[in-house]
mmCIF file of C-alpha atoms in Angstrom:
data_model
loop_
_atom_site.group_PDB
_atom_site.id
_atom_site.type_symbol
_atom_site.label_atom_id
_atom_site.label_comp_id
_atom_site.label_asym_id
_atom_site.label_seq_id
_atom_site.Cartn_x
_atom_site.Cartn_y
_atom_site.Cartn_z
ATOM 1 C CA MET I 1 -2.767 15.020 20.460
ATOM 2 C CA THR I 2 -2.487 12.684 23.434
ATOM 3 C CA LYS I 3 -3.089 14.298 26.821
ATOM 4 C CA TRP I 4 -1.034 13.818 29.947
ATOM 5 C CA SER I 5 -2.498 11.136 32.226
ATOM 6 C CA TYR I 6 -1.631 9.957 35.724
ATOM 7 C CA VAL I 7 0.335 6.714 35.893
ATOM 8 C CA LYS I 8 -0.649 3.664 37.910
ATOM 9 C CA ASP I 9 0.987 2.943 41.252
ATOM 10 C CA ARG I 10 3.138 0.166 39.798
ATOM 11 C CA VAL I 11 4.800 2.652 37.394
ATOM 12 C CA LYS I 12 5.642 5.429 39.861
ATOM 13 C CA TYR I 13 9.245 4.449 40.606
ATOM 14 C CA ALA I 14 12.089 4.113 38.108
ATOM 15 C CA VAL I 15 15.876 4.204 37.806
ATOM 16 C CA ALA I 16 17.771 6.090 35.102
ATOM 17 C CA VAL I 17 19.714 3.736 32.807
ATOM 18 C CA CYS I 18 21.209 6.508 30.697
ATOM 19 C CA ASN I 19 22.263 10.138 31.176
ATOM 20 C CA PHE I 20 19.724 12.691 29.963
ATOM 21 C CA LYS I 21 21.011 16.260 29.537
ATOM 22 C CA GLN I 22 18.787 17.578 26.764
ATOM 23 C CA ASP I 23 18.397 21.358 26.659
ATOM 24 C CA GLY I 24 14.789 22.378 26.392
ATOM 25 C CA PRO I 25 11.853 23.688 28.391
ATOM 26 C CA HIS I 26 10.764 21.638 31.388
ATOM 27 C CA ARG I 27 13.425 18.949 30.879
ATOM 28 C CA LEU I 28 14.556 16.949 33.911
ATOM 29 C CA HIS I 29 18.263 16.118 33.712
ATOM 30 C CA LEU I 30 19.092 12.571 34.787
ATOM 31 C CA THR I 31 22.270 10.693 35.691
ATOM 32 C CA VAL I 32 22.759 6.926 35.440
ATOM 33 C CA GLY I 33 21.525 5.267 38.634
ATOM 34 C CA GLU I 34 19.388 8.218 39.709
ATOM 35 C CA THR I 35 15.905 7.315 40.935
ATOM 36 C CA VAL I 36 12.780 9.233 39.900
ATOM 37 C CA HIS I 37 9.226 9.575 41.136
ATOM 38 C CA ILE I 38 6.876 9.416 38.131
ATOM 39 C CA LEU I 39 3.548 11.236 38.225
ATOM 40 C CA GLN I 40 2.243 11.443 34.664
ATOM 41 C CA GLU I 41 2.905 10.011 31.214
ATOM 42 C CA LYS I 42 2.272 10.958 27.593
ATOM 43 C CA GLU I 43 3.224 8.794 24.619
ATOM 44 C CA ASP I 44 7.040 8.409 24.928
ATOM 45 C CA TRP I 45 7.504 10.778 27.872
ATOM 46 C CA PHE I 46 7.250 10.663 31.654
ATOM 47 C CA TYR I 47 6.700 13.604 33.985
ATOM 48 C CA GLY I 48 8.151 13.443 37.480
ATOM 49 C CA CYS I 49 10.916 14.484 39.826
ATOM 50 C CA SER I 50 14.201 13.193 41.166
ATOM 51 C CA THR I 51 13.904 11.481 44.545
ATOM 52 C CA LYS I 52 17.050 13.231 45.804
ATOM 53 C CA ASN I 53 15.696 16.699 44.942
ATOM 54 C CA LYS I 54 11.903 16.800 44.797
ATOM 55 C CA SER I 55 11.863 20.510 44.004
ATOM 56 C CA LEU I 56 13.010 19.752 40.434
ATOM 57 C CA TRP I 57 10.168 18.523 38.212
ATOM 58 C CA GLY I 58 10.284 17.909 34.485
ATOM 59 C CA ILE I 59 9.819 15.513 31.591
ATOM 60 C CA PHE I 60 12.173 12.778 30.371
ATOM 61 C CA PRO I 61 11.967 9.933 27.797
ATOM 62 C CA LYS I 62 10.549 6.604 28.883
ATOM 63 C CA THR I 63 13.432 4.748 27.250
ATOM 64 C CA TYR I 64 15.941 6.468 29.544
ATOM 65 C CA VAL I 65 14.557 4.870 32.707
ATOM 66 C CA SER I 66 13.702 1.375 33.935
ATOM 67 C CA VAL I 67 10.537 1.007 36.007
ATOM 68 C CA LYS I 68 11.018 -0.829 39.318
ATOM 69 C CA GLU I 69 8.561 -2.414 41.718
ATOM 70 C CA SER I 70 7.643 -0.170 44.618
ATOM 71 C CA ILE I 71 5.152 0.479 47.404
ATOM 72 C CA VAL I 72 3.214 3.754 47.330
ATOM 73 C CA ASP I 73 2.532 5.107 50.819
ATOM 74 C CA LYS I 74 -0.420 7.525 50.772
ATOM 75 C CA THR I 75 -0.941 7.841 54.524
ATOM 76 C CA GLY I 76 0.770 11.252 54.791
ATOM 77 C CA PRO I 77 0.025 14.607 53.146
ATOM 78 C CA HIS I 78 2.261 13.586 50.217
ATOM 79 C CA GLU I 79 2.638 10.113 48.787
ATOM 80 C CA ALA I 80 5.955 8.404 49.433
ATOM 81 C CA ILE I 81 7.644 5.825 47.212
ATOM 82 C CA ILE I 82 9.259 2.837 48.961
ATOM 83 C CA PRO I 83 11.335 0.473 46.782
ATOM 84 C CA ARG I 84 10.168 -3.135 46.923
ATOM 85 C CA GLU I 85 13.657 -4.491 47.540
ATOM 86 C CA PRO I 86 15.326 -6.240 50.488
ATOM 87 C CA PRO I 87 16.873 -3.722 52.927
ATOM 88 C CA ILE I 88 20.336 -5.129 52.252
ATOM 89 C CA VAL I 89 19.942 -4.399 48.515
ATOM 90 C CA GLN I 90 18.849 -0.844 49.252
ATOM 91 C CA GLU I 91 21.867 -0.362 51.529
ATOM 92 C CA ILE I 92 24.301 -1.668 48.906
ATOM 93 C CA THR I 93 22.705 0.552 46.249
ATOM 94 C CA SER I 94 23.024 3.598 48.505
ATOM 95 C CA VAL I 95 26.717 2.850 49.138
ATOM 96 C CA ILE I 96 27.420 2.425 45.406
ATOM 97 C CA ARG I 97 25.797 5.781 44.654
ATOM 98 C CA GLU I 98 27.832 7.538 47.347
ATOM 99 C CA TRP I 99 31.071 5.935 46.178
ATOM 100 C CA GLY I 100 30.225 6.825 42.573
ATOM 101 C CA VAL I 101 30.511 10.537 43.364
ATOM 102 C CA ILE I 102 33.858 9.995 45.106
ATOM 103 C CA TRP I 103 35.071 7.774 42.257
ATOM 104 C CA LYS I 104 34.410 10.442 39.631
ATOM 105 C CA GLN I 105 36.203 13.069 41.699
ATOM 106 C CA LEU I 106 39.244 10.815 42.112
ATOM 107 C CA TYR I 107 39.339 10.287 38.342
ATOM 108 C CA VAL I 108 39.244 14.031 37.685
ATOM 109 C CA ASN I 109 42.058 14.617 40.191
ATOM 110 C CA GLY I 110 44.093 11.689 38.817
ATOM 111 C CA GLU I 111 44.574 10.073 42.229
ATOM 112 C CA LEU I 112 45.778 6.491 42.721
ATOM 113 C CA GLU I 113 42.806 5.570 44.932
ATOM 114 C CA PHE I 114 40.696 5.614 41.769
ATOM 115 C CA GLU I 115 41.526 1.958 41.030
ATOM 116 C CA VAL I 116 40.853 0.874 44.615
ATOM 117 C CA ILE I 117 37.402 2.468 44.706
ATOM 118 C CA ARG I 118 36.579 1.038 41.288
ATOM 119 C CA ASN I 119 37.417 -2.522 42.350
ATOM 120 C CA MET I 120 35.376 -2.156 45.536
ATOM 121 C CA MET I 121 32.402 -0.807 43.574
ATOM 122 C CA TYR I 122 32.612 -3.700 41.107
ATOM 123 C CA GLU I 123 32.611 -6.133 44.012
ATOM 124 C CA LEU I 124 29.526 -4.529 45.556
ATOM 125 C CA ILE I 125 27.761 -4.530 42.191
ATOM 126 C CA GLU I 126 28.504 -8.228 41.814
ATOM 127 C CA TRP I 127 27.141 -8.976 45.292
ATOM 128 C CA ARG I 128 24.010 -6.976 44.524
ATOM 129 C CA ARG I 129 23.519 -8.846 41.263
ATOM 130 C CA LYS I 130 23.777 -12.202 43.027
ATOM 131 C CA ILE I 131 21.299 -11.194 45.720
ATOM 132 C CA MET I 132 18.796 -9.814 43.212
ATOM 133 C CA SER I 133 19.039 -12.983 41.122
ATOM 134 C CA GLU I 134 18.583 -15.120 44.246
ATOM 135 C CA LEU I 135 21.889 -16.910 43.607
ATOM 136 C CA CYS I 136 23.584 -15.669 46.767
ATOM 137 C CA LEU I 137 24.014 -18.246 49.507
ATOM 138 C CA TRP I 138 22.215 -17.617 52.765
ATOM 139 C CA LYS I 139 25.508 -17.311 54.644
ATOM 140 C CA CYS I 140 26.510 -14.300 52.510
ATOM 141 C CA TYR I 141 23.174 -12.653 53.261
ATOM 142 C CA PHE I 142 23.755 -13.343 56.952
ATOM 143 C CA ARG I 143 27.181 -11.702 56.909
ATOM 144 C CA PHE I 144 25.864 -8.554 55.286
ATOM 145 C CA GLY I 145 22.975 -8.364 57.774
ATOM 146 C CA SER I 146 25.355 -8.848 60.682
ATOM 147 C CA CYS I 147 27.193 -5.651 59.737
ATOM 148 C CA CYS I 148 24.242 -3.818 61.305
ATOM 149 C CA LYS I 149 23.605 -4.292 65.002
ATOM 150 C CA TRP I 150 20.118 -5.371 66.098
ATOM 151 C CA ASP I 151 18.358 -5.554 69.435
ATOM 152 C CA GLU I 152 16.340 -8.472 70.802
ATOM 153 C CA HIS I 153 13.221 -7.300 68.973
ATOM 154 C CA GLY I 154 14.915 -7.228 65.560
ATOM 155 C CA ASN I 155 15.232 -3.422 65.423
ATOM 156 C CA MET I 156 18.438 -1.746 64.284
ATOM 157 C CA LEU I 157 20.324 -0.198 67.200
ATOM 158 C CA ASN I 158 20.574 3.591 67.158
ATOM 159 C CA PRO I 159 24.018 4.679 68.456
ATOM 160 C CA ASP I 160 22.572 8.029 69.535
ATOM 161 C CA ILE I 161 20.270 6.488 72.148
ATOM 162 C CA THR I 162 21.985 3.150 72.848
ATOM 163 C CA SER I 163 24.556 2.901 75.607
ATOM 164 C CA THR I 164 28.200 2.135 74.902
ATOM 165 C CA ILE I 165 27.936 -1.162 76.780
ATOM 166 C CA ASP I 166 25.033 -2.315 74.621
ATOM 167 C CA LEU I 167 26.830 -1.425 71.405
ATOM 168 C CA TYR I 168 29.970 -3.257 72.554
ATOM 169 C CA ARG I 169 27.954 -6.353 73.462
ATOM 170 C CA ALA I 170 26.182 -6.218 70.089
ATOM 171 C CA HIS I 171 29.496 -5.992 68.199
ATOM 172 C CA GLU I 172 30.963 -8.837 70.243
ATOM 173 C CA SER I 173 27.907 -11.016 69.721
ATOM 174 C CA ALA I 174 27.853 -10.312 65.971
ATOM 175 C CA THR I 175 31.530 -11.261 65.650
ATOM 176 C CA GLN I 176 30.941 -14.565 67.433
ATOM 177 C CA ARG I 177 27.915 -15.327 65.253
ATOM 178 C CA ILE I 178 29.847 -14.678 62.050
ATOM 179 C CA LYS I 179 32.726 -16.923 63.153
ATOM 180 C CA LEU I 180 30.306 -19.653 64.208
ATOM 181 C CA MET I 181 28.371 -19.579 60.961
ATOM 182 C CA ALA I 182 31.576 -19.439 58.897
ATOM 183 C CA ASN I 183 32.836 -22.607 60.581
ATOM 184 C CA ASN I 184 29.560 -24.508 60.346
ATOM 185 C CA SER I 185 28.128 -23.307 57.030
ATOM 186 C CA VAL I 186 28.577 -25.302 53.829
ATOM 187 C CA ASP I 187 27.108 -25.250 50.357
ATOM 188 C CA ASP I 188 23.447 -26.183 49.996
ATOM 189 C CA GLU I 189 24.284 -29.507 48.321
ATOM 190 C CA ASP I 190 26.654 -30.603 51.077
ATOM 191 C CA ASN I 191 24.401 -29.291 53.805
ATOM 192 C CA ARG I 192 21.721 -31.828 52.943
ATOM 193 C CA ASN I 193 23.965 -34.636 54.151
ATOM 194 C CA GLN I 194 25.044 -32.946 57.352
ATOM 195 C CA LYS I 195 23.301 -32.407 60.613
ATOM 196 C CA SER I 196 22.024 -28.851 60.936
ATOM 197 C CA LEU I 197 22.699 -26.698 63.962
ATOM 198 C CA SER I 198 19.636 -26.454 66.228
ATOM 199 C CA MET I 199 18.698 -23.288 68.021
ATOM 200 C CA TYR I 200 16.001 -23.099 70.688
ATOM 201 C CA VAL I 201 14.599 -19.786 71.824
ATOM 202 C CA HIS I 202 13.098 -19.359 75.279
ATOM 203 C CA SER I 203 11.554 -16.217 76.728
ATOM 204 C CA PHE I 204 11.853 -14.908 80.292
ATOM 205 C CA TYR I 205 9.603 -12.101 81.478
ATOM 206 C CA VAL I 206 11.029 -9.784 84.122
ATOM 207 C CA THR I 207 9.686 -6.664 85.821
ATOM 208 C CA VAL I 208 12.039 -4.176 87.504
ATOM 209 C CA LYS I 209 10.834 -3.296 91.016
ATOM 210 C CA ASN I 210 13.869 -1.649 92.579
ATOM 211 C CA PHE I 211 17.602 -1.149 92.175
ATOM 212 C CA VAL I 212 19.628 -0.414 95.315
ATOM 213 C CA CYS I 213 23.001 1.210 94.693
ATOM 214 C CA ARG I 214 24.711 4.394 95.872
ATOM 215 C CA ILE I 215 25.368 6.419 92.776
ATOM 216 C CA GLY I 216 25.778 10.143 92.286
ATOM 217 C CA ASP I 217 24.936 10.256 88.607
ATOM 218 C CA ASP I 218 22.552 8.647 86.176
ATOM 219 C CA ALA I 219 23.375 5.015 85.468
ATOM 220 C CA ASP I 220 22.586 2.275 82.987
ATOM 221 C CA LEU I 221 21.207 -0.936 84.477
ATOM 222 C CA LEU I 222 22.096 -3.828 82.181
ATOM 223 C CA MET I 223 20.167 -7.065 82.726
ATOM 224 C CA THR I 224 21.225 -10.407 81.284
ATOM 225 C CA LEU I 225 21.277 -14.130 82.161
ATOM 226 C CA TYR I 226 24.654 -15.514 83.242
ATOM 227 C CA ASP I 227 25.863 -19.124 83.212
ATOM 228 C CA ALA I 228 28.136 -19.563 86.242
ATOM 229 C CA LYS I 229 29.453 -22.917 85.022
ATOM 230 C CA GLU I 230 30.663 -21.698 81.638
ATOM 231 C CA GLY I 231 31.337 -18.175 82.866
ATOM 232 C CA ARG I 232 29.480 -16.396 80.073
ATOM 233 C CA CYS I 233 26.239 -14.593 79.324
ATOM 234 C CA ILE I 234 23.673 -16.848 77.672
ATOM 235 C CA SER I 235 20.971 -14.360 76.726
ATOM 236 C CA GLU I 236 20.394 -11.057 75.036
ATOM 237 C CA ASN I 237 20.593 -8.054 77.346
ATOM 238 C CA TYR I 238 18.219 -5.218 78.158
ATOM 239 C CA LEU I 239 19.029 -1.670 79.205
ATOM 240 C CA VAL I 240 17.154 0.315 81.873
ATOM 241 C CA LYS I 241 17.975 3.982 82.391
ATOM 242 C CA TRP I 242 18.300 4.657 86.150
ATOM 243 C CA SER I 243 18.399 8.215 87.487
ATOM 244 C CA LYS I 244 20.596 9.489 90.313
ATOM 245 C CA GLU I 245 17.452 9.959 92.431
ATOM 246 C CA GLY I 246 17.081 6.161 92.583
ATOM 247 C CA LEU I 247 14.182 5.870 90.155
ATOM 248 C CA ALA I 248 13.797 4.674 86.624
ATOM 249 C CA LYS I 249 13.801 7.534 84.145
ATOM 250 C CA LYS I 250 10.530 6.318 82.637
ATOM 251 C CA ILE I 251 7.738 6.580 85.206
ATOM 252 C CA TRP I 252 5.857 3.769 83.492
ATOM 253 C CA ASN I 253 8.858 1.452 83.746
ATOM 254 C CA ASN I 254 7.068 -0.842 86.194
ATOM 255 C CA LEU I 255 4.360 -1.483 83.634
ATOM 256 C CA ILE I 256 6.768 -2.932 81.082
ATOM 257 C CA ILE I 257 7.532 -6.608 80.834
ATOM 258 C CA TYR I 258 11.105 -7.101 79.672
ATOM 259 C CA GLU I 259 11.549 -10.058 77.370
ATOM 260 C CA PHE I 260 14.830 -11.952 77.275
ATOM 261 C CA TYR I 261 15.762 -14.426 74.574
ATOM 262 C CA LEU I 262 17.812 -17.394 75.692
ATOM 263 C CA LEU I 263 19.866 -19.087 72.984
ATOM 264 C CA ILE I 264 20.992 -22.645 73.610
#
C-alpha cells in the first residue's frame, strides 16, 4: 500500500473545480472555486485544508481540484501560500467569490436582482479570462488598477490612516488619468502609427524645518508643487501630521527626506 508523502512546493495550492460532499471519515468537503492548501498526497488523493478555514483538514480526490502556481512563504511559524497571480486577478477572484454567495441567496429567495448579479459576475469572469490569457489591452488593466488609490511610492492608500484631503486628491487625480488615457489610448495596431504620450518624472527632495500657524488642534500639513500660470498642482502631494503644540507628531520627522514626483 502506498504511504502518504509530502507534496512539493509547486503542488501546495489548488482550486476546486467540482463540488465534493462525500460522506466518510476524514473527508474535506469542497465547493467550486474554493482554494485549498495541500500538504500530502497518496495515489489519487490529496490531504490538506481549506484556505478560508484552516481548522478543517481532510482528504479529497486529486481530480476534483486544479493545481495553481503559488509562492510558499516559510519565514513565519507556519508556511503561507501566496497565489502567483497579478493582484488585479486576485481582487477580481475575491469579488466573484463574495458575489457568488449573494447570488445563491438571491436565487433561493426568488428575487429579481438575481439576473443583475449574474450578468455582473459573467462580465467579471470574462475580464478575468482575458487578463489571464494576456489578451486584455493595457488600457483595461490601467482602468482596473486605477480603481485603487495609490501614493507616490506605489503603495495602496489606507483610508484609516490617510487624511480626507489626500483621499480626495487621489480620487480626483485618478479620474483625470482615466479620462486622459481613454481619450489618447488606441488599439495596439493603430498605436504604432501614432505618436505616444511622453511622461517625464522629476524628483524634489524637501525637509520640513518649521511650520508657523496659530492652531488649537492637530492639523494636516499638505505639501505640493503649484503652477501659478496654469493655476493647478503639478506634483503628487505629501502629508505631514502637525500637533497643536507646534511640532511634528513624529519626532524623527526632520530626518526624513520627502520625495515629490513632478509629472510634465
